[in-house]
């Protein structure tokens, strides 16, 4: 709901209101309103200052966001270009055809439903009919790669073929205006006929221009080639006739037809005999193709020049290529231009005051000193007013710094962190989004307090910076900004391909916990305070290497341990320091009730032992984080033939053996995210796997990838279908 803006309050109105308020408070005996009265002057200063601030804040927003160097970083301000916002994932077959038809070297891609839900067959019409086999193979690979980049989850290519052209001849009579150029008209007839036969909407030469933002907002496909749906020969002929009749200087069209060279019949009759991978094609103008096409002026026949027609046709094709490279109207889309920097401050206020009320200048003469003394005497009158005015000015003057994605703050100051989080949440809300809610204790299992504050800001800032890409590829199979990429970021999971530490440092085994090195509690003196035994957290230490793990982690036998110990080793409270005697201390790992402690290290320096404990904890924490990667397997990608898969079904696999993923609250958070972000038509089965189940899936998936035969596919699919659904 929109409300009317507040009425303007100019200087005179503000001054009148201020005096009335002063008289009301003083009983109408306040002043004679002369300049010798500081109260009146300060009231006038305040009224003028408010008017000045209102004027400054009424500058164009673009100017207010422009920095002193006359530059505006729109990316930092989370103001995305229209081309980033007004784009979306292809949903329909027409959308897919449009994106694929925009590939260089491709004139048109026909998209057809495959034999099962989710499968798409692609038929490519090359831009040049004389392409070699190598060029044709390259086109096929380019089309496959582009489809893969933009495809929705649980969709795939069934088959890709290069279309086979079937030559045609044009037949008919065109009466043209005396001012018309017959060769140019004949070229346009060929151009329009070729486009319709290839499934492209015909257009005039002066219509080959980009779409505006309004066009894209009404119909996102306006940014793609204008395509016609596949149609029968009869419908194609009707569209061709309509297009030819709209050509300038064409007065009448009679007996027009398009004849197949293979059958000698009209395309209305030959269409049913056309092979599924074939299409009708005009090709370059020849005597044979135009032998039965007649142009007449005042009922007199006109001789056509094949070379001139070809030159005109080349001009049309060049204009088409230029339009294909720029689907957008540049003048309409180029909105992220630089503004004019505005100095927002109180200089204008001070300049209008009598000299005695201005801040003292930096000078050393007698007049300046006298002015300084007078200014100091009146400073009490101005202090509160100036503070209030500066409070009004500051947000306007600092817009470009305040409302930006990246800003340097003191992350040890909770107030600055709260303010930064609020600004980022506001900027995200402007994009129609909101960060998911989750218990911070669950999400910050591996973080100390300072890391938590830093992460609250970076989590939002990184999401905001990539939000346009996330929305553009929403629900897609894109690994970075598609479904998996978005879940990975929001759930703070491990990024695919990103390595925190060598995962082979520790291997998990099924056996019961290894033999423990007991530390008799009788030798340990009880601490004066119970919390003194715990190792104080530090995150500025380096992780251990393989030699360090073997030396300080006795619960590792040849680099192997159980999932329980692997998980507990990443927990801060598992490490304790006990005083054995007056001089000796022991760093111990506590594996939980019922088990004796493991002695990690001994010494006399508590700080050194605390550093060692933090090194062990950090190493296992990184190993736990390294394992927290979501793995998505789409059933459609495992198929052996056209229909042996479950449509719209995918398996999302996550480990259940890390410190964070064993938490039911974290599992529920992931489950909610998957349900919210997955496309509505796709069922994503989320499973939390033990190390052994995960290893089994990886082994069978590797075998299938190496040799995707029926036997390996059957074993992999059987393994996936036996996995339990998420809790």
Short mmCIF file of C-alpha atoms in Angstrom, two decimals, residues 111-435:
data_model
loop_
_atom_site.label_atom_id
_atom_site.label_comp_id
_atom_site.label_asym_id
_atom_site.label_seq_id
_atom_site.Cartn_x
_atom_site.Cartn_y
_atom_site.Cartn_z
CA UNK A 111 13.43 -29.86 -29.32
CA UNK A 112 11.14 -32.84 -29.00
CA UNK A 113 9.92 -34.86 -26.05
CA UNK A 114 11.88 -38.05 -25.63
CA UNK A 115 10.41 -41.49 -24.97
CA UNK A 116 10.11 -40.84 -21.20
CA UNK A 117 9.51 -37.91 -18.87
CA UNK A 118 12.60 -35.73 -18.58
CA UNK A 119 14.24 -36.81 -21.84
CA UNK A 120 14.64 -34.36 -24.72
CA UNK A 121 15.62 -35.11 -28.33
CA UNK A 122 17.55 -32.40 -30.18
CA UNK A 123 17.71 -31.83 -33.94
CA UNK A 124 20.33 -29.28 -35.05
CA UNK A 125 20.08 -27.11 -38.15
CA UNK A 126 23.58 -25.69 -38.78
CA UNK A 127 23.92 -22.06 -39.86
CA UNK A 128 26.08 -23.21 -42.79
CA UNK A 129 24.94 -26.16 -44.88
CA UNK A 130 28.48 -27.01 -46.02
CA UNK A 131 29.88 -27.94 -42.59
CA UNK A 132 32.44 -30.75 -42.41
CA UNK A 133 32.09 -33.84 -40.24
CA UNK A 134 34.49 -32.36 -37.67
CA UNK A 135 32.47 -29.14 -37.53
CA UNK A 136 29.24 -31.09 -37.20
CA UNK A 137 30.68 -33.11 -34.29
CA UNK A 138 31.80 -29.87 -32.65
CA UNK A 139 28.28 -28.46 -32.97
CA UNK A 140 26.84 -31.58 -31.34
CA UNK A 141 29.28 -31.27 -28.42
CA UNK A 142 28.52 -27.56 -28.02
CA UNK A 143 24.79 -28.22 -27.97
CA UNK A 144 25.19 -31.02 -25.41
CA UNK A 145 27.40 -28.84 -23.19
CA UNK A 146 24.99 -25.90 -23.34
CA UNK A 147 22.04 -28.15 -22.53
CA UNK A 148 23.95 -29.59 -19.56
CA UNK A 149 24.70 -26.10 -18.25
CA UNK A 150 21.07 -24.98 -18.34
CA UNK A 151 19.15 -28.20 -17.78
CA UNK A 152 16.69 -28.66 -14.95
CA UNK A 153 17.29 -31.37 -12.40
CA UNK A 154 16.28 -34.83 -13.63
CA UNK A 155 16.28 -33.90 -17.31
CA UNK A 156 18.70 -35.14 -19.94
CA UNK A 157 19.36 -35.42 -23.67
CA UNK A 158 17.94 -38.52 -25.30
CA UNK A 159 19.54 -38.02 -28.72
CA UNK A 160 21.29 -35.28 -30.71
CA UNK A 161 21.27 -35.29 -34.50
CA UNK A 162 22.27 -32.96 -37.31
CA UNK A 163 19.21 -32.29 -39.46
CA UNK A 164 19.27 -33.30 -43.13
CA UNK A 165 18.18 -30.55 -45.58
CA UNK A 166 15.69 -31.39 -48.33
CA UNK A 167 16.03 -28.81 -51.18
CA UNK A 168 12.95 -26.98 -52.39
CA UNK A 169 11.97 -24.77 -55.33
CA UNK A 170 9.79 -21.66 -55.21
CA UNK A 171 6.83 -21.32 -57.53
CA UNK A 172 4.37 -18.47 -58.04
CA UNK A 173 3.81 -14.96 -59.35
CA UNK A 174 4.34 -11.69 -57.47
CA UNK A 175 2.96 -8.36 -58.70
CA UNK A 176 5.24 -5.59 -57.37
CA UNK A 177 5.09 -1.81 -57.14
CA UNK A 178 6.93 0.19 -59.81
CA UNK A 179 9.24 1.57 -57.09
CA UNK A 180 10.20 -1.87 -55.83
CA UNK A 181 13.60 -3.47 -56.51
CA UNK A 182 12.78 -6.94 -57.93
CA UNK A 183 16.09 -8.52 -56.90
CA UNK A 184 15.78 -7.21 -53.33
CA UNK A 185 12.19 -8.47 -53.15
CA UNK A 186 13.19 -11.91 -54.45
CA UNK A 187 16.00 -12.06 -51.86
CA UNK A 188 13.55 -11.21 -49.08
CA UNK A 189 11.15 -13.90 -50.32
CA UNK A 190 13.96 -16.48 -50.08
CA UNK A 191 15.07 -15.17 -46.66
CA UNK A 192 11.59 -15.33 -45.16
CA UNK A 193 10.84 -18.72 -46.71
CA UNK A 194 14.10 -20.13 -45.36
CA UNK A 195 13.31 -18.85 -41.85
CA UNK A 196 9.82 -20.32 -41.77
CA UNK A 197 11.05 -23.70 -43.03
CA UNK A 198 13.69 -23.65 -40.26
CA UNK A 199 11.11 -22.72 -37.64
CA UNK A 200 12.18 -19.09 -37.18
CA UNK A 201 9.70 -16.22 -37.13
CA UNK A 202 10.10 -13.98 -40.19
CA UNK A 203 10.91 -10.31 -39.58
CA UNK A 204 11.61 -7.18 -41.58
CA UNK A 205 15.19 -5.97 -41.88
CA UNK A 206 14.36 -2.90 -39.79
CA UNK A 207 12.85 -5.14 -37.10
CA UNK A 208 16.12 -6.98 -36.42
CA UNK A 209 16.69 -5.08 -33.17
CA UNK A 210 17.03 -6.04 -29.52
CA UNK A 211 14.30 -6.43 -26.93
CA UNK A 212 13.70 -3.82 -24.24
CA UNK A 213 13.52 -4.54 -20.52
CA UNK A 214 9.74 -4.36 -20.68
CA UNK A 215 9.76 -6.94 -23.45
CA UNK A 216 11.88 -9.30 -21.33
CA UNK A 217 9.74 -8.69 -18.24
CA UNK A 218 6.56 -9.58 -20.12
CA UNK A 219 8.16 -12.55 -21.89
CA UNK A 220 11.68 -13.76 -20.94
CA UNK A 221 11.90 -15.57 -24.28
CA UNK A 222 12.14 -12.13 -25.92
CA UNK A 223 15.89 -12.36 -25.25
CA UNK A 224 16.08 -15.56 -27.29
CA UNK A 225 15.66 -16.19 -31.01
CA UNK A 226 12.05 -15.82 -32.14
CA UNK A 227 11.09 -19.38 -32.99
CA UNK A 228 8.06 -20.99 -34.56
CA UNK A 229 6.78 -24.33 -33.29
CA UNK A 230 7.26 -27.34 -35.50
CA UNK A 231 4.39 -27.44 -37.95
CA UNK A 232 3.10 -29.34 -40.95
CA UNK A 233 3.95 -28.27 -44.48
CA UNK A 234 0.48 -26.77 -44.93
CA UNK A 235 0.86 -24.53 -41.88
CA UNK A 236 4.36 -23.55 -42.94
CA UNK A 237 3.08 -22.53 -46.36
CA UNK A 238 0.37 -20.35 -44.78
CA UNK A 239 2.99 -18.55 -42.65
CA UNK A 240 5.24 -18.07 -45.69
CA UNK A 241 2.38 -16.54 -47.70
CA UNK A 242 1.53 -14.14 -44.87
CA UNK A 243 5.18 -13.11 -44.56
CA UNK A 244 5.59 -12.53 -48.31
CA UNK A 245 2.42 -10.44 -48.52
CA UNK A 246 3.84 -8.13 -45.84
CA UNK A 247 7.01 -7.41 -47.85
CA UNK A 248 7.11 -3.75 -48.94
CA UNK A 249 6.21 -3.13 -52.60
CA UNK A 250 4.54 -6.55 -52.98
CA UNK A 251 1.03 -5.88 -54.29
CA UNK A 252 -0.32 -9.35 -55.02
CA UNK A 253 0.79 -12.98 -54.68
CA UNK A 254 -0.80 -15.67 -56.84
CA UNK A 255 -0.29 -19.42 -57.18
CA UNK A 256 2.60 -19.37 -54.70
CA UNK A 257 3.93 -22.74 -53.55
CA UNK A 258 7.07 -24.41 -52.20
CA UNK A 259 7.96 -27.60 -54.06
CA UNK A 260 10.11 -30.46 -52.78
CA UNK A 261 12.83 -31.34 -55.29
CA UNK A 262 12.80 -34.95 -54.10
CA UNK A 263 9.12 -35.59 -54.78
CA UNK A 264 8.10 -32.75 -57.08
CA UNK A 265 5.13 -32.15 -54.79
CA UNK A 266 4.12 -29.20 -52.66
CA UNK A 267 5.38 -29.25 -49.09
CA UNK A 268 1.72 -29.52 -48.11
CA UNK A 269 1.74 -33.02 -49.57
CA UNK A 270 5.39 -33.99 -49.06
CA UNK A 271 5.53 -33.17 -45.36
CA UNK A 272 4.17 -36.55 -44.31
CA UNK A 273 6.96 -38.28 -46.24
CA UNK A 274 9.70 -36.14 -44.69
CA UNK A 275 12.09 -38.12 -42.46
CA UNK A 276 12.02 -37.23 -38.71
CA UNK A 277 15.56 -35.82 -38.93
CA UNK A 278 14.98 -33.83 -42.15
CA UNK A 279 13.65 -30.37 -42.94
CA UNK A 280 12.89 -28.36 -46.07
CA UNK A 281 15.66 -25.92 -47.09
CA UNK A 282 15.89 -23.18 -49.74
CA UNK A 283 19.70 -22.98 -49.84
CA UNK A 284 21.48 -20.37 -51.96
CA UNK A 285 19.55 -18.83 -54.90
CA UNK A 286 19.94 -20.76 -58.16
CA UNK A 287 18.28 -20.75 -61.56
CA UNK A 288 16.67 -24.08 -60.71
CA UNK A 289 15.24 -22.87 -57.41
CA UNK A 290 13.82 -19.66 -58.90
CA UNK A 291 12.94 -21.04 -62.33
CA UNK A 292 9.19 -20.95 -61.62
CA UNK A 293 9.12 -17.78 -59.50
CA UNK A 294 7.97 -14.78 -61.54
CA UNK A 295 7.97 -11.12 -60.59
CA UNK A 296 5.81 -8.77 -62.66
CA UNK A 297 5.48 -5.00 -62.78
CA UNK A 298 2.35 -3.63 -64.46
CA UNK A 299 1.76 -7.21 -65.74
CA UNK A 300 5.15 -7.17 -67.49
CA UNK A 301 7.65 -9.92 -66.59
CA UNK A 302 10.89 -8.85 -64.91
CA UNK A 303 14.19 -10.64 -65.44
CA UNK A 304 15.90 -11.60 -62.17
CA UNK A 305 19.65 -11.34 -61.55
CA UNK A 306 20.84 -14.33 -59.49
CA UNK A 307 24.05 -12.56 -58.42
CA UNK A 308 22.18 -9.44 -57.29
CA UNK A 309 19.70 -11.61 -55.39
CA UNK A 310 22.56 -13.42 -53.66
CA UNK A 311 24.16 -10.09 -52.67
CA UNK A 312 20.88 -8.89 -51.15
CA UNK A 313 20.49 -12.20 -49.34
CA UNK A 314 23.98 -11.84 -47.86
CA UNK A 315 22.98 -8.39 -46.57
CA UNK A 316 19.95 -9.88 -44.84
CA UNK A 317 22.03 -12.65 -43.31
CA UNK A 318 24.64 -10.16 -42.05
CA UNK A 319 21.93 -8.11 -40.37
CA UNK A 320 20.56 -11.29 -38.81
CA UNK A 321 23.99 -12.23 -37.42
CA UNK A 322 24.38 -8.75 -35.94
CA UNK A 323 20.99 -9.03 -34.26
CA UNK A 324 21.82 -12.51 -32.95
CA UNK A 325 24.89 -11.14 -31.19
CA UNK A 326 22.84 -8.51 -29.41
CA UNK A 327 19.39 -9.63 -28.34
CA UNK A 328 18.96 -6.59 -26.09
CA UNK A 329 18.28 -2.96 -26.94
CA UNK A 330 21.55 -1.52 -25.59
CA UNK A 331 20.12 1.96 -24.97
CA UNK A 332 17.33 0.54 -22.84
CA UNK A 333 19.40 -2.01 -20.90
CA UNK A 334 22.41 0.17 -20.10
CA UNK A 335 21.09 1.62 -16.84
CA UNK A 336 24.11 1.17 -14.54
CA UNK A 337 25.71 4.46 -15.53
CA UNK A 338 27.80 6.68 -13.26
CA UNK A 339 26.22 9.54 -11.35
CA UNK A 340 27.53 12.88 -10.09
CA UNK A 341 29.16 12.82 -6.66
CA UNK A 342 27.47 15.12 -4.15
CA UNK A 343 29.19 16.55 -1.07
CA UNK A 344 26.78 16.01 1.79
CA UNK A 345 27.68 18.05 4.86
CA UNK A 346 27.10 21.19 6.94
CA UNK A 347 29.37 23.53 4.99
CA UNK A 348 26.37 25.18 3.40
CA UNK A 349 24.76 25.70 6.80
CA UNK A 350 27.84 27.37 8.27
CA UNK A 351 28.32 29.54 5.20
CA UNK A 352 24.90 31.17 5.72
CA UNK A 353 25.42 32.02 9.42
CA UNK A 354 26.64 35.35 10.75
CA UNK A 355 30.41 35.18 11.26
CA UNK A 356 30.19 35.02 15.02
CA UNK A 357 28.25 31.76 14.87
CA UNK A 358 30.54 29.99 12.40
CA UNK A 359 33.26 27.54 13.45
CA UNK A 360 36.52 29.40 14.07
CA UNK A 361 38.92 29.49 11.09
CA UNK A 362 42.44 28.11 11.37
CA UNK A 363 44.29 31.42 11.67
CA UNK A 364 46.50 33.11 14.26
CA UNK A 365 45.57 36.78 13.94
CA UNK A 366 43.74 38.82 16.58
CA UNK A 367 40.41 38.77 14.76
CA UNK A 368 40.52 35.02 14.44
CA UNK A 369 41.34 34.64 18.13
CA UNK A 370 38.44 36.90 19.09
CA UNK A 371 36.15 34.93 16.84
CA UNK A 372 37.40 31.71 18.37
CA UNK A 373 36.63 33.01 21.87
CA UNK A 374 33.14 34.11 20.86
CA UNK A 375 32.55 30.81 19.11
CA UNK A 376 33.64 28.91 22.20
CA UNK A 377 31.23 30.95 24.33
CA UNK A 378 28.36 30.04 22.02
CA UNK A 379 29.41 26.43 21.50
CA UNK A 380 26.99 25.21 24.14
CA UNK A 381 24.12 26.63 22.10
CA UNK A 382 25.21 24.76 19.02
CA UNK A 383 26.49 21.48 20.39
CA UNK A 384 23.22 19.58 20.67
CA UNK A 385 21.83 21.05 17.46
CA UNK A 386 24.94 20.19 15.48
CA UNK A 387 25.00 16.66 16.88
CA UNK A 388 21.39 16.17 15.79
CA UNK A 389 22.06 17.60 12.34
CA UNK A 390 25.14 15.45 11.85
CA UNK A 391 23.04 12.46 12.81
CA UNK A 392 20.65 13.37 10.00
CA UNK A 393 23.43 13.95 7.49
CA UNK A 394 25.56 10.89 8.23
CA UNK A 395 23.23 8.24 6.71
CA UNK A 396 22.86 10.28 3.51
CA UNK A 397 26.57 11.02 3.19
CA UNK A 398 27.53 7.39 3.77
CA UNK A 399 24.97 5.60 1.62
CA UNK A 400 27.52 3.97 -0.69
CA UNK A 401 29.54 2.70 2.28
CA UNK A 402 26.63 1.62 4.43
CA UNK A 403 24.54 -0.20 1.83
CA UNK A 404 27.24 -2.32 0.24
CA UNK A 405 28.07 -6.02 0.29
CA UNK A 406 31.63 -5.81 1.62
CA UNK A 407 32.55 -3.49 4.43
CA UNK A 408 35.45 -3.55 6.85
CA UNK A 409 34.14 -3.75 10.41
CA UNK A 410 35.47 -4.74 13.79
CA UNK A 411 33.99 -8.23 14.14
CA UNK A 412 34.82 -8.18 17.86
CA UNK A 413 32.25 -5.40 18.30
CA UNK A 414 28.78 -7.00 18.59
CA UNK A 415 27.08 -3.70 17.74
CA UNK A 416 28.91 -3.40 14.42
CA UNK A 417 28.17 -7.04 13.58
CA UNK A 418 24.46 -6.62 14.39
CA UNK A 419 24.25 -3.49 12.25
CA UNK A 420 26.08 -5.17 9.36
CA UNK A 421 23.82 -8.24 9.55
CA UNK A 422 20.74 -6.00 9.57
CA UNK A 423 21.92 -4.11 6.47
CA UNK A 424 22.70 -7.32 4.57
CA UNK A 425 19.34 -8.85 5.54
CA UNK A 426 17.68 -5.68 4.26
CA UNK A 427 19.54 -5.83 0.93
CA UNK A 428 18.65 -9.51 0.59
CA UNK A 429 15.00 -8.70 1.35
CA UNK A 430 15.04 -6.11 -1.46
CA UNK A 431 15.76 -9.03 -3.80
CA UNK A 432 12.71 -10.87 -2.44
CA UNK A 433 14.75 -13.38 -0.43
CA UNK A 434 15.46 -14.17 3.23
CA UNK A 435 18.18 -16.17 4.92
#
